[in-house]
XYZ file of C-alpha atoms in Angstrom:
376
model
C -146.896 3.337 28.359
C -149.068 4.343 25.677
C -152.829 4.674 26.451
C -154.864 1.332 26.478
C -157.270 0.900 23.889
C -160.178 -0.947 25.441
C -162.512 -3.206 23.201
C -166.086 -1.939 22.621
C -168.504 -4.505 24.320
C -170.739 -6.431 22.354
C -172.656 -8.875 24.180
C -174.885 -9.817 21.284
C -171.920 -10.949 19.402
C -170.350 -12.807 22.353
C -173.528 -14.727 23.268
C -173.836 -15.775 19.454
C -170.216 -17.033 19.616
C -170.940 -18.705 22.801
C -173.888 -20.652 21.415
C -171.699 -21.431 18.273
C -168.700 -22.723 20.202
C -170.250 -24.412 23.305
C -173.875 -25.217 22.370
C -175.259 -26.990 25.410
C -172.142 -28.090 26.654
C -172.321 -25.784 29.918
C -174.789 -28.404 31.124
C -172.279 -31.221 31.160
C -171.137 -32.451 34.520
C -167.383 -32.998 33.627
C -165.025 -30.551 32.155
C -163.476 -33.156 29.914
C -166.915 -34.369 28.640
C -168.000 -30.671 27.953
C -164.734 -30.303 25.972
C -165.592 -32.937 23.559
C -168.768 -31.201 22.582
C -167.374 -28.024 21.134
C -168.006 -26.759 17.543
C -164.990 -27.473 15.513
C -164.991 -24.311 13.398
C -165.803 -22.003 16.352
C -162.930 -23.681 18.165
C -160.532 -23.033 15.299
C -161.635 -19.463 15.217
C -160.942 -19.186 19.042
C -157.604 -20.772 18.821
C -156.357 -18.764 15.874
C -157.471 -15.573 17.569
C -155.767 -16.113 20.894
C -152.597 -17.852 19.687
C -152.027 -15.187 16.890
C -150.608 -12.899 19.715
C -148.043 -15.777 20.942
C -146.993 -17.853 18.182
C -143.446 -17.332 17.168
C -142.817 -14.653 19.888
C -139.802 -15.580 22.230
C -138.198 -14.099 25.187
C -135.364 -12.795 22.967
C -137.603 -11.157 20.360
C -140.213 -9.707 22.919
C -141.055 -5.961 22.330
C -142.378 -3.358 24.450
C -145.440 -3.361 22.017
C -146.102 -6.940 22.580
C -145.906 -6.764 26.496
C -148.450 -3.941 26.476
C -151.007 -5.459 24.088
C -154.246 -5.753 26.168
C -155.895 -8.543 24.039
C -159.377 -9.826 25.232
C -159.096 -12.800 27.524
C -162.583 -14.061 26.383
C -160.970 -16.285 23.747
C -158.520 -17.776 26.471
C -161.292 -18.854 28.825
C -163.503 -20.213 25.764
C -160.374 -22.522 25.363
C -159.217 -23.251 28.851
C -162.392 -23.551 31.044
C -162.883 -27.405 30.541
C -159.358 -28.029 30.839
C -159.295 -26.190 34.027
C -162.277 -27.906 35.507
C -160.795 -31.183 34.382
C -157.518 -30.875 36.130
C -158.244 -28.488 38.975
C -161.969 -28.086 39.835
C -164.239 -25.203 39.900
C -162.190 -22.563 41.822
C -159.163 -21.572 39.515
C -156.578 -20.449 41.973
C -153.755 -21.576 43.986
C -153.580 -21.920 47.687
C -151.420 -22.474 50.731
C -151.111 -26.060 52.401
C -151.100 -26.828 55.886
C -149.896 -30.381 57.307
C -152.199 -33.057 56.323
C -154.585 -30.710 54.519
C -156.465 -32.027 51.639
C -156.375 -30.047 48.180
C -160.015 -28.975 48.315
C -159.740 -28.249 51.943
C -156.762 -26.014 51.370
C -158.526 -24.141 48.337
C -161.546 -23.620 50.643
C -159.492 -22.219 53.433
C -157.642 -19.807 51.170
C -161.021 -18.419 50.111
C -162.230 -17.967 53.723
C -158.866 -16.506 54.700
C -159.632 -13.806 52.197
C -163.175 -13.047 53.381
C -161.954 -13.086 56.879
C -159.176 -10.516 56.324
C -161.834 -8.386 54.480
C -164.343 -8.631 57.420
C -167.086 -9.752 55.159
C -170.375 -10.560 57.190
C -173.999 -11.468 56.863
C -176.058 -9.358 54.478
C -173.278 -7.382 52.720
C -173.424 -6.802 48.980
C -170.117 -7.991 47.603
C -168.611 -8.038 44.017
C -166.604 -10.930 42.746
C -164.315 -9.465 39.978
C -163.351 -11.971 37.592
C -165.734 -14.876 39.075
C -164.819 -17.909 36.885
C -167.361 -20.470 37.282
C -168.106 -19.227 40.701
C -166.269 -21.693 42.967
C -164.883 -18.965 45.295
C -168.176 -17.112 45.255
C -170.079 -20.246 46.454
C -167.552 -21.005 49.145
C -167.401 -17.293 50.326
C -171.250 -16.933 50.331
C -171.620 -20.162 52.576
C -168.692 -18.991 54.912
C -169.721 -15.387 55.512
C -173.356 -15.083 54.564
C -172.836 -12.256 51.995
C -174.679 -11.643 48.750
C -172.500 -11.888 45.854
C -172.496 -10.592 42.301
C -170.084 -12.456 40.107
C -168.695 -10.134 37.194
C -167.445 -12.259 34.216
C -166.683 -11.344 30.500
C -167.111 -14.886 29.482
C -170.636 -16.288 28.575
C -169.767 -19.911 29.079
C -168.321 -19.511 32.506
C -171.319 -17.383 33.582
C -173.695 -20.328 32.405
C -171.789 -22.980 34.477
C -171.470 -20.609 37.558
C -175.321 -20.078 37.418
C -175.790 -23.813 37.059
C -173.349 -24.748 40.167
C -175.056 -22.033 42.212
C -178.447 -23.486 41.613
C -177.368 -26.989 42.192
C -175.994 -26.006 45.649
C -179.270 -23.951 46.488
C -177.361 -20.635 46.597
C -179.150 -18.855 43.711
C -180.754 -16.553 46.285
C -177.411 -15.430 47.416
C -175.279 -15.458 44.147
C -175.945 -13.908 40.578
C -173.857 -13.569 37.752
C -173.515 -10.835 35.203
C -171.582 -10.208 31.856
C -169.153 -7.412 31.942
C -165.653 -6.226 31.162
C -163.979 -5.154 34.598
C -161.882 -2.354 32.778
C -165.226 -0.509 32.010
C -167.890 -1.794 34.523
C -171.422 -0.668 34.180
C -172.369 -0.673 37.731
C -173.215 2.754 39.260
C -170.758 4.396 41.384
C -170.813 3.540 45.204
C -172.841 0.121 44.696
C -170.919 -2.479 46.785
C -169.984 -2.868 50.466
C -167.048 -5.003 49.504
C -165.205 -6.090 46.384
C -162.751 -8.984 46.021
C -160.764 -10.554 43.307
C -159.171 -13.957 43.412
C -156.003 -14.108 40.690
C -158.250 -12.422 38.288
C -157.150 -8.940 37.890
C -153.794 -10.012 36.652
C -155.678 -10.389 33.101
C -156.077 -6.486 33.120
C -153.856 -4.635 30.634
C -153.382 -2.177 33.491
C -153.588 -2.649 37.275
C -154.314 0.786 38.143
C -157.119 0.702 35.505
C -159.151 -2.185 36.867
C -158.474 -1.012 40.511
C -159.798 2.548 39.633
C -163.056 0.833 38.446
C -163.162 -1.255 41.656
C -162.849 1.997 43.691
C -165.512 3.808 41.786
C -168.155 1.046 42.419
C -167.326 0.553 46.058
C -169.279 2.493 48.571
C -167.162 5.185 50.654
C -165.514 3.232 53.453
C -165.772 -0.046 51.508
C -163.213 -2.744 51.353
C -161.338 -4.353 48.587
C -159.358 -7.537 48.834
C -157.217 -9.200 46.248
C -154.999 -12.058 45.717
C -152.728 -10.802 42.965
C -150.260 -12.499 40.538
C -147.118 -10.603 40.610
C -143.636 -10.862 39.708
C -141.346 -10.442 42.535
C -138.929 -7.890 43.064
C -136.173 -10.494 42.491
C -137.502 -10.321 38.788
C -134.984 -8.827 36.277
C -136.641 -8.262 32.826
C -133.034 -8.025 31.309
C -132.502 -11.413 32.346
C -133.645 -13.799 29.487
C -134.279 -16.918 31.788
C -136.383 -14.619 34.064
C -138.315 -13.093 31.005
C -138.857 -16.633 29.611
C -140.491 -17.828 32.727
C -142.846 -14.640 32.804
C -143.699 -15.176 29.045
C -144.580 -18.853 29.422
C -146.940 -17.960 32.188
C -148.541 -15.149 30.314
C -149.040 -17.320 27.379
C -150.511 -20.318 29.004
C -152.620 -18.342 31.327
C -154.119 -15.633 29.049
C -152.211 -12.516 30.584
C -151.283 -9.456 28.659
C -148.832 -7.858 31.019
C -147.537 -9.014 34.450
C -145.624 -6.466 36.673
C -143.704 -6.544 39.796
C -144.836 -6.205 43.524
C -143.639 -2.733 43.738
C -145.646 -1.749 40.682
C -148.754 -3.585 41.952
C -148.378 -1.742 45.440
C -148.280 1.685 43.599
C -151.301 1.000 41.162
C -153.589 0.115 44.233
C -152.561 3.436 45.867
C -152.616 5.420 42.477
C -156.349 4.097 42.065
C -157.145 6.088 45.413
C -157.085 3.296 48.188
C -155.668 3.402 51.442
C -153.740 0.113 51.792
C -154.351 -1.596 55.226
C -152.242 -4.431 54.763
C -150.184 -6.462 52.129
C -148.245 -9.599 52.160
C -146.744 -12.117 50.026
C -148.353 -15.295 51.326
C -146.103 -17.509 49.207
C -143.263 -16.579 51.579
C -144.855 -18.028 54.506
C -143.023 -21.114 55.879
C -145.569 -23.780 55.019
C -145.017 -27.584 55.131
C -145.714 -27.836 51.330
C -145.370 -24.752 48.670
C -148.323 -23.592 46.797
C -147.050 -25.036 43.482
C -146.544 -28.634 44.585
C -149.712 -29.864 42.766
C -148.223 -28.465 39.473
C -144.959 -30.131 40.419
C -146.383 -33.489 40.347
C -144.891 -34.758 43.769
C -147.406 -37.508 44.813
C -145.576 -37.753 48.149
C -146.987 -34.533 49.341
C -150.773 -35.308 48.458
C -152.739 -34.721 51.592
C -155.197 -37.533 50.936
C -155.858 -40.504 48.789
C -158.470 -38.514 46.889
C -155.626 -35.909 46.136
C -153.577 -38.538 44.410
C -156.172 -38.359 41.357
C -155.980 -34.709 41.135
C -151.917 -34.478 41.526
C -151.421 -37.458 39.231
C -153.065 -35.604 36.347
C -150.330 -33.001 36.959
C -147.210 -35.341 36.841
C -145.109 -35.415 33.612
C -146.523 -38.782 33.004
C -150.071 -37.565 33.612
C -149.668 -34.695 31.121
C -147.940 -36.850 28.675
C -151.188 -39.257 28.731
C -153.456 -36.351 28.538
C -151.370 -34.963 25.614
C -151.559 -38.177 23.710
C -155.221 -39.085 24.523
C -156.497 -35.502 23.338
C -154.233 -35.882 20.127
C -155.857 -39.200 19.460
C -159.368 -37.764 19.950
C -158.615 -34.844 17.615
C -157.264 -37.376 15.111
C -160.478 -39.196 14.996
C -162.758 -36.099 15.231
C -163.912 -36.550 18.795
C -162.219 -33.472 19.919
C -161.964 -30.302 18.150
C -158.761 -29.190 16.530
C -156.701 -26.912 18.853
C -157.526 -28.636 21.998
C -154.228 -30.365 22.385
C -152.376 -26.965 21.572
C -154.305 -25.341 24.278
C -153.499 -28.179 26.699
C -149.809 -28.010 25.894
C -149.676 -24.302 26.407
C -151.295 -25.004 29.966
C -148.620 -27.451 30.471
C -145.618 -25.095 29.732
C -147.149 -22.591 31.832
C -147.496 -25.147 34.728
C -143.818 -25.723 34.434
C -142.971 -22.043 34.447
C -145.222 -21.377 37.405
C -143.265 -24.110 39.359
C -139.865 -22.468 38.209
C -141.035 -19.057 39.204
C -142.031 -20.334 42.581
C -138.915 -22.091 43.281
C -136.700 -19.412 42.229
C -139.033 -16.650 43.967
C -139.439 -14.714 40.940
C -143.360 -15.022 40.981
C -146.237 -15.249 43.643
C -149.835 -16.112 42.719
C -150.906 -14.972 46.268
C -149.843 -11.366 46.978
C -152.577 -10.448 49.401
C -153.666 -6.609 49.348
C -156.460 -5.363 51.512
C -157.301 -1.727 51.068
C -160.214 0.547 51.635
C -161.793 3.493 49.982
C -161.814 6.605 52.043
C -165.100 7.266 53.761
C -164.913 10.796 52.754
C -164.562 9.828 48.985
C -167.260 11.448 46.788
C -166.624 9.311 43.578
């Protein structure tokens, strides 16, 4: 693999683009409402910049250079955040489901489980790598009493995360900072613990981001991650398998997913002592992790879940496709919104296929520790 060229950080440029694209829409209450407030010209620039890496690229024509290209996912989340909040809520991850368990209850339990397995407790200084709009950070702060800094490379998500934290009275426990997790600006040995929930998959190199996490952890500190990985059933020479992976990567802003064996090697190569690892998707749960994307209303855990799950059915996606297209036509939604939504829909189909065929997991749990003797 050739050396990975990292983008030079320019926070002034990013802040200016955030203002141009989103304006004051970060203060909106609903993802769909905020989506309609975007600047059309800035939206077009974001759409063009993101999709130029994917348009007219198929599984049959993929090259090693395309797979290794570590494009900035800032553009992806500028496009996708409002759609995520509209369809999924403020915690951008999957989870396991127990019998009779509601969607948001299950999401919170998944976050609590990671905190439990890491041994998080009152007063610890914790880093959330790739914090999104802060849903997991708020839940883990309430559950374990830790103080969390959320690291994010997207100004819009940082604004929304800070707004939600203030609304829940958690600003004394939570703060959010701008930065690239491949080149963190924190001093070495800064945190008692670090976690990442389905975020480090966006890194062009898992060893690269894990090495940064290792550096900022205190000696003896713990790192816990739910990682997106292809299982070792995945065969890159199989066109069907490759198509599933590419649809997931395109729709979810990922440059290069790797297999479980490679993920385990990456965390060891970064210097960690691996304490436990497990593919939680292999647990024999009454409902699979992908059921909300599959649109099976019979599996909804409560009446309230029916609304969330209904949005993900084929009918629900078709309605959203036509509604957004109509809003684009009359100028109420910026051009490119439907293209982004359709890309997310194709990724959803690929995620379900990957789950059913056991080619992909969004919840490979790894808990690792920085050796107490480490001097980094």
